[in-house]
PDB file of C-alpha atoms and ligand atoms in Angstrom:
ATOM      1  CA  MET A 124       0.000   0.000   0.000  1.00 69.00           C
ATOM      2  CA  ALA A 125       1.482   3.363  -1.061  1.00 89.00           C
ATOM      3  CA  LYS A 126       2.103   5.912   1.666  1.00 95.00           C
ATOM      4  CA  PRO A 127      -0.374   8.846   1.780  1.00 97.00           C
ATOM      5  CA  VAL A 128       0.434  12.482   1.135  1.00 98.00           C
ATOM      6  CA  TYR A 129       0.038  14.335   4.435  1.00 98.00           C
ATOM      7  CA  VAL A 130      -1.863  17.639   4.110  1.00 98.00           C
ATOM      8  CA  LEU A 131      -1.358  19.651   7.296  1.00 98.00           C
ATOM      9  CA  ASN A 132      -3.176  22.853   8.164  1.00 98.00           C
ATOM     10  CA  GLY A 133      -2.281  25.287  10.927  1.00 98.00           C
ATOM     11  CA  PRO A 134      -4.104  27.627  13.281  1.00 98.00           C
ATOM     12  CA  ASN A 135      -7.421  29.258  12.474  1.00 98.00           C
ATOM     13  CA  LEU A 136      -7.855  27.342   9.232  1.00 98.00           C
ATOM     14  CA  ASN A 137     -10.714  25.493  10.983  1.00 98.00           C
ATOM     15  CA  LEU A 138     -12.567  28.815  10.642  1.00 96.00           C
ATOM     16  CA  LEU A 139     -12.314  28.943   6.851  1.00 97.00           C
ATOM     17  CA  GLY A 140     -15.535  30.069   5.237  1.00 93.00           C
ATOM     18  CA  LYS A 141     -16.355  32.295   8.235  1.00 95.00           C
ATOM     19  CA  ARG A 142     -12.944  33.914   8.716  1.00 92.00           C
ATOM     20  CA  GLN A 143     -12.289  37.041   6.600  1.00 92.00           C
ATOM     21  CA  PRO A 144     -13.922  35.585   3.453  1.00 92.00           C
ATOM     22  CA  GLU A 145     -12.690  38.609   1.477  1.00 91.00           C
ATOM     23  CA  VAL A 146      -9.128  37.358   2.136  1.00 92.00           C
ATOM     24  CA  TYR A 147      -9.510  33.576   2.426  1.00 92.00           C
ATOM     25  CA  GLY A 148     -12.615  32.883   0.319  1.00 91.00           C
ATOM     26  CA  THR A 149     -15.882  31.186   1.198  1.00 92.00           C
ATOM     27  CA  ALA A 150     -14.754  27.547   0.971  1.00 94.00           C
ATOM     28  CA  THR A 151     -14.701  25.793   4.345  1.00 97.00           C
ATOM     29  CA  LEU A 152     -11.829  23.542   5.408  1.00 98.00           C
ATOM     30  CA  ALA A 153     -14.126  20.578   4.697  1.00 98.00           C
ATOM     31  CA  ASP A 154     -14.559  21.928   1.137  1.00 97.00           C
ATOM     32  CA  VAL A 155     -10.779  22.290   0.775  1.00 98.00           C
ATOM     33  CA  GLU A 156     -10.344  18.723   2.002  1.00 98.00           C
ATOM     34  CA  GLN A 157     -12.931  17.436  -0.458  1.00 98.00           C
ATOM     35  CA  ILE A 158     -11.326  19.287  -3.402  1.00 97.00           C
ATOM     36  CA  THR A 159      -7.875  18.003  -2.447  1.00 98.00           C
ATOM     37  CA  ARG A 160      -9.104  14.443  -1.876  1.00 98.00           C
ATOM     38  CA  ALA A 161     -10.917  14.355  -5.235  1.00 98.00           C
ATOM     39  CA  ARG A 162      -7.843  15.561  -7.160  1.00 97.00           C
ATOM     40  CA  ALA A 163      -5.618  13.118  -5.279  1.00 98.00           C
ATOM     41  CA  LYS A 164      -8.005  10.258  -6.110  1.00 97.00           C
ATOM     42  CA  ASP A 165      -7.899  11.210  -9.832  1.00 97.00           C
ATOM     43  CA  LEU A 166      -4.121  10.993  -9.640  1.00 97.00           C
ATOM     44  CA  GLY A 167      -4.079   7.731  -7.714  1.00 95.00           C
ATOM     45  CA  LEU A 168      -2.863   9.244  -4.435  1.00 97.00           C
ATOM     46  CA  GLU A 169      -4.161   8.820  -0.896  1.00 97.00           C
ATOM     47  CA  ILE A 170      -4.204  11.817   1.433  1.00 98.00           C
ATOM     48  CA  GLU A 171      -4.162  12.253   5.199  1.00 98.00           C
ATOM     49  CA  PHE A 172      -5.772  15.687   5.809  1.00 98.00           C
ATOM     50  CA  ARG A 173      -5.461  17.323   9.257  1.00 98.00           C
ATOM     51  CA  GLN A 174      -5.729  20.695  11.016  1.00 98.00           C
ATOM     52  CA  SER A 175      -4.428  21.870  14.391  1.00 98.00           C
ATOM     53  CA  ASN A 176      -4.280  25.168  16.218  1.00 98.00           C
ATOM     54  CA  HIS A 177      -1.210  23.968  18.158  1.00 98.00           C
ATOM     55  CA  GLU A 178       2.387  24.306  17.010  1.00 98.00           C
ATOM     56  CA  GLY A 179       3.625  21.219  18.907  1.00 98.00           C
ATOM     57  CA  VAL A 180       0.883  19.064  17.401  1.00 98.00           C
ATOM     58  CA  LEU A 181       1.991  20.170  13.928  1.00 98.00           C
ATOM     59  CA  VAL A 182       5.607  19.296  14.843  1.00 98.00           C
ATOM     60  CA  ASP A 183       4.435  15.842  15.993  1.00 98.00           C
ATOM     61  CA  TRP A 184       2.544  15.303  12.746  1.00 98.00           C
ATOM     62  CA  ILE A 185       5.532  16.338  10.623  1.00 98.00           C
ATOM     63  CA  GLN A 186       7.674  13.874  12.582  1.00 98.00           C
ATOM     64  CA  GLU A 187       5.011  11.209  11.973  1.00 98.00           C
ATOM     65  CA  ALA A 188       5.004  12.112   8.263  1.00 98.00           C
ATOM     66  CA  ARG A 189       8.745  11.415   8.133  1.00 96.00           C
ATOM     67  CA  GLU A 190       7.912   7.741   8.690  1.00 96.00           C
ATOM     68  CA  LYS A 191       4.434   7.420   7.231  1.00 98.00           C
ATOM     69  CA  ALA A 192       4.021   9.895   4.343  1.00 98.00           C
ATOM     70  CA  SER A 193       5.173   9.908   0.717  1.00 96.00           C
ATOM     71  CA  ALA A 194       5.147  13.738   0.613  1.00 97.00           C
ATOM     72  CA  LEU A 195       3.801  16.692   2.573  1.00 98.00           C
ATOM     73  CA  ILE A 196       1.613  19.692   1.803  1.00 98.00           C
ATOM     74  CA  ILE A 197       1.552  22.302   4.549  1.00 98.00           C
ATOM     75  CA  ASN A 198      -0.358  25.499   5.143  1.00 98.00           C
ATOM     76  CA  ALA A 199       1.232  26.512   8.449  1.00 98.00           C
ATOM     77  CA  ALA A 200      -1.002  29.630   8.574  1.00 98.00           C
ATOM     78  CA  GLY A 201       0.263  32.101  11.233  1.00 98.00           C
ATOM     79  CA  TYR A 202       3.156  29.781  12.216  1.00 98.00           C
ATOM     80  CA  THR A 203       4.581  30.296   8.719  1.00 98.00           C
ATOM     81  CA  HIS A 204       5.869  33.659   9.870  1.00 98.00           C
ATOM     82  CA  THR A 205       7.104  32.682  13.330  1.00 98.00           C
ATOM     83  CA  SER A 206       8.102  29.052  13.641  1.00 98.00           C
ATOM     84  CA  VAL A 207      11.703  27.865  13.580  1.00 98.00           C
ATOM     85  CA  ALA A 208      10.405  24.627  15.163  1.00 98.00           C
ATOM     86  CA  LEU A 209       8.227  23.858  12.148  1.00 98.00           C
ATOM     87  CA  LEU A 210      11.128  24.619   9.800  1.00 98.00           C
ATOM     88  CA  ASP A 211      13.398  22.295  11.791  1.00 98.00           C
ATOM     89  CA  SER A 212      10.870  19.468  11.637  1.00 98.00           C
ATOM     90  CA  LEU A 213      10.330  19.948   7.889  1.00 98.00           C
ATOM     91  CA  GLN A 214      14.077  19.839   7.294  1.00 98.00           C
ATOM     92  CA  ALA A 215      14.348  16.707   9.453  1.00 98.00           C
ATOM     93  CA  ALA A 216      11.487  15.042   7.590  1.00 97.00           C
ATOM     94  CA  GLU A 217      13.485  14.564   4.374  1.00 96.00           C
ATOM     95  CA  LEU A 218      10.266  14.618   2.348  1.00 97.00           C
ATOM     96  CA  LEU A 219       9.025  16.401  -0.729  1.00 97.00           C
ATOM     97  CA  VAL A 220       7.305  19.465   0.799  1.00 98.00           C
ATOM     98  CA  ILE A 221       4.950  21.943  -0.871  1.00 98.00           C
ATOM     99  CA  GLU A 222       3.999  25.044   1.142  1.00 98.00           C
ATOM    100  CA  VAL A 223       0.534  26.397   0.363  1.00 98.00           C
ATOM    101  CA  HIS A 224      -1.254  29.627   1.288  1.00 98.00           C
ATOM    102  CA  LEU A 225      -4.772  30.516   0.256  1.00 97.00           C
ATOM    103  CA  SER A 226      -4.001  34.232   0.127  1.00 97.00           C
ATOM    104  CA  ASN A 227      -1.143  35.956  -1.689  1.00 97.00           C
ATOM    105  CA  ILE A 228       1.120  36.561   1.316  1.00 96.00           C
ATOM    106  CA  PHE A 229       3.289  38.920  -0.781  1.00 96.00           C
ATOM    107  CA  ARG A 230       0.370  41.273  -1.277  1.00 95.00           C
ATOM    108  CA  ARG A 231      -0.380  41.601   2.426  1.00 94.00           C
ATOM    109  CA  ASP A 232       1.215  42.898   5.651  1.00 94.00           C
ATOM    110  CA  ALA A 233       5.016  43.117   5.567  1.00 94.00           C
ATOM    111  CA  PHE A 234       5.327  40.538   8.370  1.00 93.00           C
ATOM    112  CA  ARG A 235       3.514  37.945   6.217  1.00 95.00           C
ATOM    113  CA  GLN A 236       6.022  38.330   3.413  1.00 96.00           C
ATOM    114  CA  HIS A 237       8.631  36.236   5.209  1.00 97.00           C
ATOM    115  CA  SER A 238       8.130  32.501   5.629  1.00 98.00           C
ATOM    116  CA  TYR A 239      10.421  30.549   7.949  1.00 98.00           C
ATOM    117  CA  ILE A 240       9.134  27.292   6.546  1.00 98.00           C
ATOM    118  CA  SER A 241       9.965  28.094   2.893  1.00 98.00           C
ATOM    119  CA  LEU A 242      13.562  27.108   3.655  1.00 98.00           C
ATOM    120  CA  GLY A 243      12.226  23.594   4.174  1.00 98.00           C
ATOM    121  CA  ALA A 244       9.906  23.520   1.142  1.00 98.00           C
ATOM    122  CA  ASN A 245      10.573  22.340  -2.403  1.00 97.00           C
ATOM    123  CA  GLY A 246       7.887  24.662  -3.740  1.00 98.00           C
ATOM    124  CA  VAL A 247       5.466  27.371  -2.631  1.00 98.00           C
ATOM    125  CA  ILE A 248       1.967  28.097  -3.980  1.00 98.00           C
ATOM    126  CA  CYS A 249       0.041  31.134  -2.768  1.00 98.00           C
ATOM    127  CA  GLY A 250      -2.823  33.416  -3.708  1.00 97.00           C
ATOM    128  CA  LEU A 251      -4.982  30.869  -5.549  1.00 96.00           C
ATOM    129  CA  GLY A 252      -7.333  29.870  -2.754  1.00 96.00           C
ATOM    130  CA  ALA A 253      -8.345  26.201  -2.523  1.00 96.00           C
ATOM    131  CA  LYS A 254      -7.015  25.663  -6.060  1.00 97.00           C
ATOM    132  CA  GLY A 255      -3.518  25.898  -4.545  1.00 98.00           C
ATOM    133  CA  TYR A 256      -4.073  22.599  -2.723  1.00 98.00           C
ATOM    134  CA  GLU A 257      -5.099  20.887  -5.971  1.00 98.00           C
ATOM    135  CA  LEU A 258      -2.036  22.285  -7.718  1.00 98.00           C
ATOM    136  CA  ALA A 259       0.153  21.067  -4.866  1.00 98.00           C
ATOM    137  CA  ILE A 260      -1.257  17.536  -5.268  1.00 98.00           C
ATOM    138  CA  GLU A 261      -0.622  17.722  -9.025  1.00 98.00           C
ATOM    139  CA  ALA A 262       2.963  18.867  -8.455  1.00 98.00           C
ATOM    140  CA  ILE A 263       3.544  16.004  -6.024  1.00 97.00           C
ATOM    141  CA  ALA A 264       2.064  13.424  -8.423  1.00 96.00           C
ATOM    142  CA  ASP A 265       4.327  14.755 -11.166  1.00 94.00           C
ATOM    143  CA  LEU A 266       7.490  14.909  -9.066  1.00 91.00           C
ATOM    144  CA  VAL A 267       6.914  11.490  -7.493  1.00 82.00           C
ATOM    145  CA  ARG A 268       6.364   9.999 -10.963  1.00 78.00           C
ATOM    146  CA  LYS A 269       9.548  11.629 -12.321  1.00 81.00           C
ATOM    147  CA  SER A 270      11.632  10.475  -9.366  1.00 78.00           C
ATOM    148  CA  GLY A 271      10.328   6.926  -9.909  1.00 64.00           C
ATOM    149  CA  THR A 272       9.626   6.395  -6.183  1.00 56.00           C
TER     150      THR A 272
HETATM  151  C1  DQA B 461      -2.388  31.855   5.322  1.00 75.78           C
HETATM  152  C2  DQA B 461      -1.638  33.192   5.346  1.00 75.78           C
HETATM  153  C3  DQA B 461      -1.065  33.488   6.724  1.00 75.78           C
HETATM  154  O1  DQA B 461      -0.378  34.738   6.709  1.00 75.78           O
HETATM  155  C4  DQA B 461      -2.177  33.571   7.742  1.00 75.78           C
HETATM  156  O2  DQA B 461      -1.643  33.747   9.038  1.00 75.78           O
HETATM  157  C5  DQA B 461      -3.104  32.408   7.687  1.00 75.78           C
HETATM  158  C6  DQA B 461      -3.458  31.801   6.413  1.00 75.78           C
HETATM  159  C7  DQA B 461      -3.110  31.603   3.990  1.00 75.78           C
HETATM  160  O3  DQA B 461      -3.487  30.468   3.743  1.00 75.78           O
HETATM  161  O4  DQA B 461      -3.304  32.536   3.208  1.00 75.78           O
HETATM  162  O5  DQA B 461      -3.665  32.015   8.723  1.00 75.78           O
HETATM  163  O6  DQA B 461      -1.452  30.799   5.533  1.00 75.78           O
END
């Protein structure tokens, strides 16, 4: 059985749909999960989709992914801009990592324009809403196929 792609979501993303829809859109996290799962299924990939408001829980899940995942998609939300711990765990994971943001973080507050976790990511997708998660799954399918693993 192939390992799943872990899709990890950080703080406040459980409020999607209600939270600043003008910035983050009207799709709920359940909608984002469904879109991602459907695209993954088309491409023959399993996903493990999770959300936590707690930094340490995200660290634990990234450590788990090191053993159990084929690749990782992460929207670290607010921790993107603060967390050396998440960067360290991504670097330790030795996985293909795609960082996703619903909003275009480069078009927002100055403090959002720096991501600690980008140093641990193979690619970054931002500003495309839920579509970014689908594109991340496509990129992973493509890269995994090319690497022959
Ligand atoms: C976000 C962007 C972050 O700056 C913010 O803290 C979030 C969501 C996004 O998906 O656009 O919570 O990661």
